Short mmCIF file of C-alpha atoms in Angstrom, two decimals:
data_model
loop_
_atom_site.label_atom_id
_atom_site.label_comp_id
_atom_site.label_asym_id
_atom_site.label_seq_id
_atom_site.Cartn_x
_atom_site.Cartn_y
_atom_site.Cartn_z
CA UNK A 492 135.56 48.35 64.64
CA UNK A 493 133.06 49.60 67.27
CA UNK A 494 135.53 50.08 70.05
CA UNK A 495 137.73 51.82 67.50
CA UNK A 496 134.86 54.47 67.07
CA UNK A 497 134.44 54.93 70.45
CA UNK A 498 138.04 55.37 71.27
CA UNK A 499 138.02 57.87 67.96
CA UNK A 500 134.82 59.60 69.51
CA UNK A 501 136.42 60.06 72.99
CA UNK A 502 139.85 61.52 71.80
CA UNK A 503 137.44 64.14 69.66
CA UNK A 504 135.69 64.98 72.59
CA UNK A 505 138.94 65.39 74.83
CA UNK A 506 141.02 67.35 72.41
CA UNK A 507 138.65 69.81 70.77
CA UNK A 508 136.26 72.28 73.03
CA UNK A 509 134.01 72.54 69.86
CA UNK A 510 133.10 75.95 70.63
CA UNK A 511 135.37 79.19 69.27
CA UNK A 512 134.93 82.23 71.21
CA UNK A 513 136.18 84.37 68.94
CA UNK A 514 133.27 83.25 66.94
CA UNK A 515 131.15 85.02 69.56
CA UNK A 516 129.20 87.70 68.77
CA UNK A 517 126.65 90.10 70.86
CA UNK A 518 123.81 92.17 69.28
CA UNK A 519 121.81 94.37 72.05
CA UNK A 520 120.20 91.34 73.85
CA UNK A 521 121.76 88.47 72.15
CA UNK A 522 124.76 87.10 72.01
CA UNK A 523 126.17 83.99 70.24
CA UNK A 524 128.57 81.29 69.13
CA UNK A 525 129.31 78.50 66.90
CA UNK A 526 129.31 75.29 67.74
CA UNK A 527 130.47 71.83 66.47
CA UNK A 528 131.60 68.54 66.79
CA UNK A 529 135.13 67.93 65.29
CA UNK A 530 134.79 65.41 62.23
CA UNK A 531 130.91 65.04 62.66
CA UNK A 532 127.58 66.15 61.42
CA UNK A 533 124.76 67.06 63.95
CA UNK A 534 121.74 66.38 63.14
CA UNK A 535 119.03 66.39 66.05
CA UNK A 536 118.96 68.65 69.44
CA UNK A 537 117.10 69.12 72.39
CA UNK A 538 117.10 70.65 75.94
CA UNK A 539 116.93 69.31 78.85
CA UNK A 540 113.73 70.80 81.22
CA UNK A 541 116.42 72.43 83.77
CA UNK A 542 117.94 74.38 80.85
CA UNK A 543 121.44 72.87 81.95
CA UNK A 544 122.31 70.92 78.79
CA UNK A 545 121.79 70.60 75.39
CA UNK A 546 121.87 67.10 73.75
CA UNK A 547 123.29 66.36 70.51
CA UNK A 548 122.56 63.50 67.50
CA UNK A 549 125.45 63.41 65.86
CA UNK A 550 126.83 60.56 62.87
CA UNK A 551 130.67 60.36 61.93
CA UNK A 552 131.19 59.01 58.16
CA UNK A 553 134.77 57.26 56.90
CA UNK A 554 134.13 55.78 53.53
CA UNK A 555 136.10 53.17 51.29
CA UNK A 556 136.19 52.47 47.99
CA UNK A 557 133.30 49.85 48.13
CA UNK A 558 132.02 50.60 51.89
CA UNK A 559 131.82 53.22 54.55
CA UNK A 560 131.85 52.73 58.57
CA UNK A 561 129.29 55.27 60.40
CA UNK A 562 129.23 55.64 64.25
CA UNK A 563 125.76 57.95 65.33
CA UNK A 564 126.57 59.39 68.84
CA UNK A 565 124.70 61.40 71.45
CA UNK A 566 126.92 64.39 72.84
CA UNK A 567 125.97 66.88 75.96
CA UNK A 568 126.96 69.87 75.91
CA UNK A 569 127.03 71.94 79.26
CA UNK A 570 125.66 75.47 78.76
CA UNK A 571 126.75 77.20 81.37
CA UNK A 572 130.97 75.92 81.01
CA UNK A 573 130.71 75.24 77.60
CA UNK A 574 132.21 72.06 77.33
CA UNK A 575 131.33 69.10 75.78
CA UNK A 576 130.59 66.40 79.11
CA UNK A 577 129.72 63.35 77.50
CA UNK A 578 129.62 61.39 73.99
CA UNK A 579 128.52 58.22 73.86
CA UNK A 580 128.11 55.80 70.51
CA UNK A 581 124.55 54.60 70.46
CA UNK A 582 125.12 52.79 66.56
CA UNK A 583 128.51 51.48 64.34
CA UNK A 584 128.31 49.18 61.78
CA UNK A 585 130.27 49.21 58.28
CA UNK A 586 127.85 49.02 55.37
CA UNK A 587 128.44 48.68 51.76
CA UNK A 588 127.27 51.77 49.43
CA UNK A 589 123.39 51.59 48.50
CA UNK A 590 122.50 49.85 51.41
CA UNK A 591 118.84 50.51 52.68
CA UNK A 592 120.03 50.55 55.97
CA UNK A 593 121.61 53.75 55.07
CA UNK A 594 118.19 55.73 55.39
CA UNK A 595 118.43 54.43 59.15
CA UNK A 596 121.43 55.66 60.05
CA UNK A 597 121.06 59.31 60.82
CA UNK A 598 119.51 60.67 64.63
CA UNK A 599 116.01 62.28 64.61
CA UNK A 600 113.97 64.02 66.48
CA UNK A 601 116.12 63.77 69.98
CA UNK A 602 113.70 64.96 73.20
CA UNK A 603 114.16 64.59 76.62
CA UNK A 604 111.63 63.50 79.12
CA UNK A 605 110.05 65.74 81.31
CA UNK A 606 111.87 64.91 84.08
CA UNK A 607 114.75 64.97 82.25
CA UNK A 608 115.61 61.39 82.96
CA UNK A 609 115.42 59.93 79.55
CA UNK A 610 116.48 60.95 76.20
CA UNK A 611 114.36 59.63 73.33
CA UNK A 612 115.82 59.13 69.55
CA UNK A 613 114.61 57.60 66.73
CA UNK A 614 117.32 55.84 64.82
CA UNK A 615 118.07 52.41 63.49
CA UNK A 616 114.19 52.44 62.63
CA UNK A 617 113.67 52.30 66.40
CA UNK A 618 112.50 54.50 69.20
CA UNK A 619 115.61 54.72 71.66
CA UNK A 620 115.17 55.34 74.68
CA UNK A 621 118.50 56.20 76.74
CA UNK A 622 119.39 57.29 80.17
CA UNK A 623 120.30 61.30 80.16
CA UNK A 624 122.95 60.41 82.45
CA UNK A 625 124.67 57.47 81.44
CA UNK A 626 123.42 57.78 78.07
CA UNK A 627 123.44 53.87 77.97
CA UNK A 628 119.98 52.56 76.71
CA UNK A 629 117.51 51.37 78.74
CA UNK A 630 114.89 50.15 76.22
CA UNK A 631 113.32 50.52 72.29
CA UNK A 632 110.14 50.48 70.60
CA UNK A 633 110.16 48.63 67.77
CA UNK A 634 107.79 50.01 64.83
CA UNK A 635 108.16 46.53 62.65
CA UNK A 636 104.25 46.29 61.47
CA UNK A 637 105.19 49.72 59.54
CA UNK A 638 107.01 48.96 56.67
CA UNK A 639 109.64 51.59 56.58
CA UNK A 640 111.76 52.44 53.78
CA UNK A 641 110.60 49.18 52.22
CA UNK A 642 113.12 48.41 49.19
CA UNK A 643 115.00 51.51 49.87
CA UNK A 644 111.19 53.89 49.07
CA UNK A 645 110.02 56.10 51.00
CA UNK A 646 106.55 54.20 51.04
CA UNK A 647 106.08 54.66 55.07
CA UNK A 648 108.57 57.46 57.08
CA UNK A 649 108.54 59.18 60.18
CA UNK A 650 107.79 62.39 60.07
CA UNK A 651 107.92 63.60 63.59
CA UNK A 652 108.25 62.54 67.23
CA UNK A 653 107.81 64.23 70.34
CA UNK A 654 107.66 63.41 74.21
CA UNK A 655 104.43 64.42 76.38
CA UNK A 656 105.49 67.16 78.53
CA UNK A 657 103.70 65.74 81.50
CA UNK A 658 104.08 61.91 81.08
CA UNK A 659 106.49 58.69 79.92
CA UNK A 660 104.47 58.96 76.79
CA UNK A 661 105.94 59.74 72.80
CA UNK A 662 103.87 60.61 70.02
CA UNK A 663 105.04 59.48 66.72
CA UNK A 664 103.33 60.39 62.85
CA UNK A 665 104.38 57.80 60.02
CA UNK A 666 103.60 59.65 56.67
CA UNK A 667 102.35 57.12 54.09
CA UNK A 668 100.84 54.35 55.91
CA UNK A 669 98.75 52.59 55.71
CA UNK A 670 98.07 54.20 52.37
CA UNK A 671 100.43 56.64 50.32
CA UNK A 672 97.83 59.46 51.11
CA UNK A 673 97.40 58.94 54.91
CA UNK A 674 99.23 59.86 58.44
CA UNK A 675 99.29 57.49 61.50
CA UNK A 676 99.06 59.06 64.66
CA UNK A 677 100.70 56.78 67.10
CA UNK A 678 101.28 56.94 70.88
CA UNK A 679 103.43 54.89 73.34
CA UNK A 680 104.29 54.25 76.54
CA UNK A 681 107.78 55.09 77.32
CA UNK A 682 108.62 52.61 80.51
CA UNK A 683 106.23 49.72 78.79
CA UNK A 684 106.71 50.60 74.99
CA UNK A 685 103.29 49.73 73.88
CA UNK A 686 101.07 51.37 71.83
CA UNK A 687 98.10 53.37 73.89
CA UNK A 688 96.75 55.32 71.01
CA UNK A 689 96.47 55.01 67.45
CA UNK A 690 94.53 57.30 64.63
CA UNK A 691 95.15 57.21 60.82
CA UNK A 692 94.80 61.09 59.03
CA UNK A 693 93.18 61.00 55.65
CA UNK A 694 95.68 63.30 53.43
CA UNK A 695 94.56 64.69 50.11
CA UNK A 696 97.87 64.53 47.80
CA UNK A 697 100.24 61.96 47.77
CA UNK A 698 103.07 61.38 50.86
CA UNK A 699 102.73 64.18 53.11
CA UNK A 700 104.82 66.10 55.56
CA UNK A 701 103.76 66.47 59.36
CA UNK A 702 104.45 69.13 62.51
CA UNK A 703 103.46 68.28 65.26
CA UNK A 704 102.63 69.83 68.69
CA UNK A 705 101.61 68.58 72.38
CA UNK A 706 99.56 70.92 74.87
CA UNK A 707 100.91 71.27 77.93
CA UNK A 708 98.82 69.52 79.74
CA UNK A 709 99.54 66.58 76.71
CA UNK A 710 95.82 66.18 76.25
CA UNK A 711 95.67 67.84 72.86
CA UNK A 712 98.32 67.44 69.99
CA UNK A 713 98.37 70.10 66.83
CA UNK A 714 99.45 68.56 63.27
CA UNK A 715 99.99 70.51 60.43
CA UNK A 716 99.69 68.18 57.39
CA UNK A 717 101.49 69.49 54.31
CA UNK A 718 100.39 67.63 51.36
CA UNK A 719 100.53 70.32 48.60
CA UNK A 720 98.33 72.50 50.62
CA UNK A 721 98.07 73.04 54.26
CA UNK A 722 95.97 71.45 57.04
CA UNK A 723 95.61 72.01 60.66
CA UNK A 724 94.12 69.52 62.94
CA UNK A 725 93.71 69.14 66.68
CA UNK A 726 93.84 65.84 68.21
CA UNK A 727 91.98 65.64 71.76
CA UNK A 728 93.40 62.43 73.61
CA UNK A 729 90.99 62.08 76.18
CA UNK A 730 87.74 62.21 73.33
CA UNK A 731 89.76 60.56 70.36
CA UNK A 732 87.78 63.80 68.82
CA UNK A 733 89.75 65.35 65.86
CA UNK A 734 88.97 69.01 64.45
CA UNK A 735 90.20 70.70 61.70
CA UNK A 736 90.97 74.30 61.58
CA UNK A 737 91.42 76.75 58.52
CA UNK A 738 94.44 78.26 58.97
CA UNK A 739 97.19 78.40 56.24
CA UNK A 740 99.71 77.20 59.01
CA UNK A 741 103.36 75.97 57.84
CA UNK A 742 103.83 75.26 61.99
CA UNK A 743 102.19 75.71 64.73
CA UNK A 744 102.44 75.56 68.70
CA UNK A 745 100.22 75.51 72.04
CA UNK A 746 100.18 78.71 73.87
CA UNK A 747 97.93 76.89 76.50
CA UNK A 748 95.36 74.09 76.22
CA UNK A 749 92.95 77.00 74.43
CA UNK A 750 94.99 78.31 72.08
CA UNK A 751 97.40 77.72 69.26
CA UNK A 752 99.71 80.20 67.80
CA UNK A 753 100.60 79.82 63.93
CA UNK A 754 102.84 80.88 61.08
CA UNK A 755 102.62 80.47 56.98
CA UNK A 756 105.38 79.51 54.89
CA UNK A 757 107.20 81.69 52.70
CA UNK A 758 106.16 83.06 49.60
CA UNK A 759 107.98 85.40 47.39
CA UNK A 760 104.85 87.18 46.55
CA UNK A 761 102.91 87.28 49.76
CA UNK A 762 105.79 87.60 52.30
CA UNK A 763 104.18 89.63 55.17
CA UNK A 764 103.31 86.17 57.00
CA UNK A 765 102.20 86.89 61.19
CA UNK A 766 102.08 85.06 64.02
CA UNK A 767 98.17 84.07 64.53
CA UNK A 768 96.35 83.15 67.37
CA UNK A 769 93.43 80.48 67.27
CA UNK A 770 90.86 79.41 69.66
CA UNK A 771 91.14 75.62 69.76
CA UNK A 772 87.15 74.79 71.08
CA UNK A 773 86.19 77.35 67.77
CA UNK A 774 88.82 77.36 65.48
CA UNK A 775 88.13 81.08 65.46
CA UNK A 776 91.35 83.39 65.08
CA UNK A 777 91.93 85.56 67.73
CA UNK A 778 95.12 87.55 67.56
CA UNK A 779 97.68 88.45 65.47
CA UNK A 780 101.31 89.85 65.61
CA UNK A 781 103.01 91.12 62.26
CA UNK A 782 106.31 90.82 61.33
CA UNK A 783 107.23 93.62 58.71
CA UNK A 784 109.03 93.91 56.27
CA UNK A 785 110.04 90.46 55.54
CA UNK A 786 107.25 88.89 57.68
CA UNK A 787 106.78 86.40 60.66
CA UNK A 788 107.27 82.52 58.75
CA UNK A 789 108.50 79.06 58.32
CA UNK A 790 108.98 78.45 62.02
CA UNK A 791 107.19 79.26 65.62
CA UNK A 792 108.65 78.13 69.32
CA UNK A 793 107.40 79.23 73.01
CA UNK A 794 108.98 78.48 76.01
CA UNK A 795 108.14 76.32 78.69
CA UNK A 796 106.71 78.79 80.72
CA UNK A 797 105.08 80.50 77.82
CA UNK A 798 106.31 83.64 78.32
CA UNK A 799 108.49 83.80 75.49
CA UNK A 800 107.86 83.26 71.99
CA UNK A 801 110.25 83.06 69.07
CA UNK A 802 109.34 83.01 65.20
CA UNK A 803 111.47 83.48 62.14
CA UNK A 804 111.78 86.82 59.96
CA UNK A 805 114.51 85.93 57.71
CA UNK A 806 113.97 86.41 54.18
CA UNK A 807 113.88 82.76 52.35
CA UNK A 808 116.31 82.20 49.15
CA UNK A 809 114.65 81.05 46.01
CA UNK A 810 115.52 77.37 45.17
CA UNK A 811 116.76 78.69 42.03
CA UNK A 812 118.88 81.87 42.66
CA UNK A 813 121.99 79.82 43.18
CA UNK A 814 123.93 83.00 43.55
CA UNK A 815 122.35 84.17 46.84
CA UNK A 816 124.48 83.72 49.76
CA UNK A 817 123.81 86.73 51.79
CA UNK A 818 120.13 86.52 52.62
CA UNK A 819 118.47 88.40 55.46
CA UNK A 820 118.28 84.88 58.16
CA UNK A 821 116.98 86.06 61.59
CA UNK A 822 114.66 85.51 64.36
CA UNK A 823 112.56 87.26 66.55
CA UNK A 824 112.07 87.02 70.31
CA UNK A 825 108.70 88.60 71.82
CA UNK A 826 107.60 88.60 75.56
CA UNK A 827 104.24 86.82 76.03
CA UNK A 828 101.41 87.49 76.63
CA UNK A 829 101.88 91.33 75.89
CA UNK A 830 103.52 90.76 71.97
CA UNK A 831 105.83 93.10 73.14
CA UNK A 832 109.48 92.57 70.82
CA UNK A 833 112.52 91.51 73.36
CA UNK A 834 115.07 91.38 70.66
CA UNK A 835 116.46 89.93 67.26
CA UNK A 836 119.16 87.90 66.37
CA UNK A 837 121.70 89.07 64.23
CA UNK A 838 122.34 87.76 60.62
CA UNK A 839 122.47 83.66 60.69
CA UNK A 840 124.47 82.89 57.70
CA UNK A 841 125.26 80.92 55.47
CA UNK A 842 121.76 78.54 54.60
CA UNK A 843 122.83 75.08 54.63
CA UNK A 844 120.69 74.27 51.60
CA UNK A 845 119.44 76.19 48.87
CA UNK A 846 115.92 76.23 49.83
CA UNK A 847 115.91 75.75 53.31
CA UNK A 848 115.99 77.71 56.31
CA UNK A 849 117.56 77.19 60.09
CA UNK A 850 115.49 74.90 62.42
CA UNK A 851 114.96 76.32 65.75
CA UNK A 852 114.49 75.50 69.40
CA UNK A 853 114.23 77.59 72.32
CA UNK A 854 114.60 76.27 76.04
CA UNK A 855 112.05 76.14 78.17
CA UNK A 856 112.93 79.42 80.05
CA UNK A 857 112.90 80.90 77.06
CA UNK A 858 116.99 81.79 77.60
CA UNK A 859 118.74 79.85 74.70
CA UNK A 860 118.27 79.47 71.46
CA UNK A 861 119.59 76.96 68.83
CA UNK A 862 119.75 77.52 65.02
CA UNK A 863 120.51 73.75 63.66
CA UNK A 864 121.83 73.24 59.51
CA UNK A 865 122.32 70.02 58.29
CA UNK A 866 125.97 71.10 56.55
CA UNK A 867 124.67 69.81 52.98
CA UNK A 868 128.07 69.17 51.08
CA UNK A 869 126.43 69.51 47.98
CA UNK A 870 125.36 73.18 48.54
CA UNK A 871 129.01 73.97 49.36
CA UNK A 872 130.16 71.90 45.62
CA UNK A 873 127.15 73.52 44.15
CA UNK A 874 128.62 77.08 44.59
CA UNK A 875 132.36 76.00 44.15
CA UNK A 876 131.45 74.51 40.85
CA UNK A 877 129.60 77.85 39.39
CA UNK A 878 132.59 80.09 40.93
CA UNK A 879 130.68 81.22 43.11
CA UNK A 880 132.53 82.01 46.74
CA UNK A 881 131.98 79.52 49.91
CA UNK A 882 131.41 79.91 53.72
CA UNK A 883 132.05 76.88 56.28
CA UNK A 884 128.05 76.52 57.48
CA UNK A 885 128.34 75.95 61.40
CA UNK A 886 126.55 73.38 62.22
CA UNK A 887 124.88 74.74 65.22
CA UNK A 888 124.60 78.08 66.49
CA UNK A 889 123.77 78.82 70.36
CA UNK A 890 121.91 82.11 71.10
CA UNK A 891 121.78 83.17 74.57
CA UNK A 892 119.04 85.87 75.26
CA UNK A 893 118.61 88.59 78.07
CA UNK A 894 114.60 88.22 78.92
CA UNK A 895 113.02 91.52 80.30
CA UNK A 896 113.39 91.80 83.99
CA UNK A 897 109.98 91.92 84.28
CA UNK A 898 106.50 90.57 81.99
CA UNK A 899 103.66 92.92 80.83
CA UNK A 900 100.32 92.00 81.90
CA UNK A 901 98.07 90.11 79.92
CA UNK A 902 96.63 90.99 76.42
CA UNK A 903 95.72 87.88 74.82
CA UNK A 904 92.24 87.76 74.86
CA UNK A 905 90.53 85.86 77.86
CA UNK A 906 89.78 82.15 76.76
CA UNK A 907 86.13 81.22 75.72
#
């Protein structure tokens, strides 16, 4: 079975480019184009630090009448040919339907190293760690004192994972352990895959939701708790200090090892969200960048070299307005540190889900852009079934963005 799926993945990747030109389109400073992997669902992404290539967690389904096989893959895709240049399966099995295994299945929260020399996944209820080049892996951290997805519950999940931008080290925040109303803040070591750093977040309301952040200097990591309302905290590595901040932050992001730039979620009433600036050492806001008329929300990415920054200024569809296909879905790319607007995207369309938004990711020179649905097959029935009309959701969507030929000086307030 698992050298069927890999001679199933490699004929996909041979005989279909995955990318339709004529699906291209250009708005002032942006262009883009559609792009997918024939017969499978991608789930994760993530650039690699020399902006060449942009990996992709993908899973292929085939179900039976009492079973289904599943193969999870990692794809690269080269940027600059546009061609797919490798696909590897990393997982196959055949499992029977209601399995708890099938909560394991799926890719999250791909990241390269910062040398670009590893990829790290979590899937199989593992940390994988692969080589970028051979894609073969080299090692895995086990999490098996967490009990995850324990009789099928979400009693313990992760939440998020990212990789130090300066070291072998990954970052890793389990909502509901130990308790149902905490976070675990865990660190480990990439080339010996133990544990260097652990911290457990007291939440207030049942299982929460985390975003999380490094510095760049990976001293500091931001989390923004969401556990029916919203909490910002700053973890400093080298003190094992913690501080809170008061911001009502949906997701946030280092500028620099001083300062953290946020954005709210959506709300239909209050919908004039900005990007805000906050001193890390006082917690003290100081900046702010508007986004009228739908407002700056749900989302906020700079570059590597943190001179751009991207944040989202869609309008959001209401959970319950079933009949709202065409909704405003954009972003907007500013030049840092002057605030000064470099472009938008066009319309992203369709949503994947009724009440979601794209994800986004922007590459470290602040060049490419990725708008990532999950291609939710019931939101497709949903509207069939109510007569409603349907659109094919892409699964990914690359943006490709002219930056300014040259940067405005500085004026983000000196740091304290």
């Amino acid at each position: 079975m698992k050298r069927f799926l890999q001679l199933m993945s490699l004929w996909c990747l041979c005989a279909c480019p995955g990318v339709s030109l004529a699906d291209a389109s250009q708005n002032n400073r942006v262009t883009s184009y559609s792009l997918a992997i024939p017969g499978s669902t991608i789930q994760t992404v993530a650039f690699s630090p020399d902006n060449r290539f942009l990996a992709a967690g993908h899973t292929k389904f085939k179900g039976g009448d009492h079973q289904y096989d599943f193969a999870t893959s990692i794809a690269i895709w080269d940027l600059a040919s546009r061609n797919w240049v490798a696909d590897k399966i990393v997982d196959s099995t055949t499992l029977r339907y209601g399995s708890p295994r099938h909560r394991t299945i799926e890719p999250e929260f791909l990241n390269y190293t910062s040398d670009g020399k590893r990829l790290v996944v979590f899937q199989g209820g593992v940390i994988r760690i692969l080589d970028s080049a051979t894609l073969a892996e080299e090692s895995h951290i086990d999490l098996d004192d967490v009990p995850l997805y324990a009789n099928a519950s979400e009693s313990a999940v992760v939440r998020d994972l990212k990789v130090s931008p300066v070291e072998n080290k990954v970052a890793v925040v389990i909502a509901g352990y130990p308790t149902k109303h905490s976070e675990l803040l865990r660190i480990y070591d990439l080339i010996t895959s133990r544990k260097t750093f652990e911290r457990t977040i007291e939440a207030h309301v049942g299982l929460s939701v985390a975003n999380m952040s490094f510095s760049p200097t990976g001293n500091k990591i931001a989390i923004v708790i969401r556990d029916g309302g919203l909490e910002l905290f700053v973890m400093d590595l080298e003190s094992s200090t913690m501080k809170a901040i008061k911001a009502d932050a949906w997701s946030a992001a280092f500028v620099d090892d001083i300062q953290l730039v946020t954005v709210q979620a959506w709300s239909t009433w209050l919908n004039r969200g900005k990007l805000r600036f906050y001193n890390v050492n006082s917690g003290k806001l100081v900046r702010e960048i508007g986004g009228a008329p739908a407002g700056i929300h749900h989302g906020v990415e700079i570059s590597g070299d943190k001179k751009i920054l991207l944040g989202y200024i869609g309008k959001y569809n209401s959970v319950w307005d079933y009949g709202m296909e065409d909704v405003n879905q954009r972003f907007r790319i500013w030049e840092l540190p002057s605030g000064r607007i470099v472009a938008d995207s066009e319309d992203i369309l369709p949503l994947s889900t009724a009440d979601k938004a794209p994800s986004f990711q922007l590459s470290s020179d602040g060049k490419t852009v990725v708008a990532l649905w999950s291609g939710d097959a019931d939101y497709k029935t949903m509207h069939k079934r109510r007569g409603l009309g349907t659109t094919v959701t892409p699964e990914l969507r690359v943006f490709e963005i002219k930056r300014p030929e040259t940067l405005s000086e500085s004026l983000v307030p000196k740091k304290n």
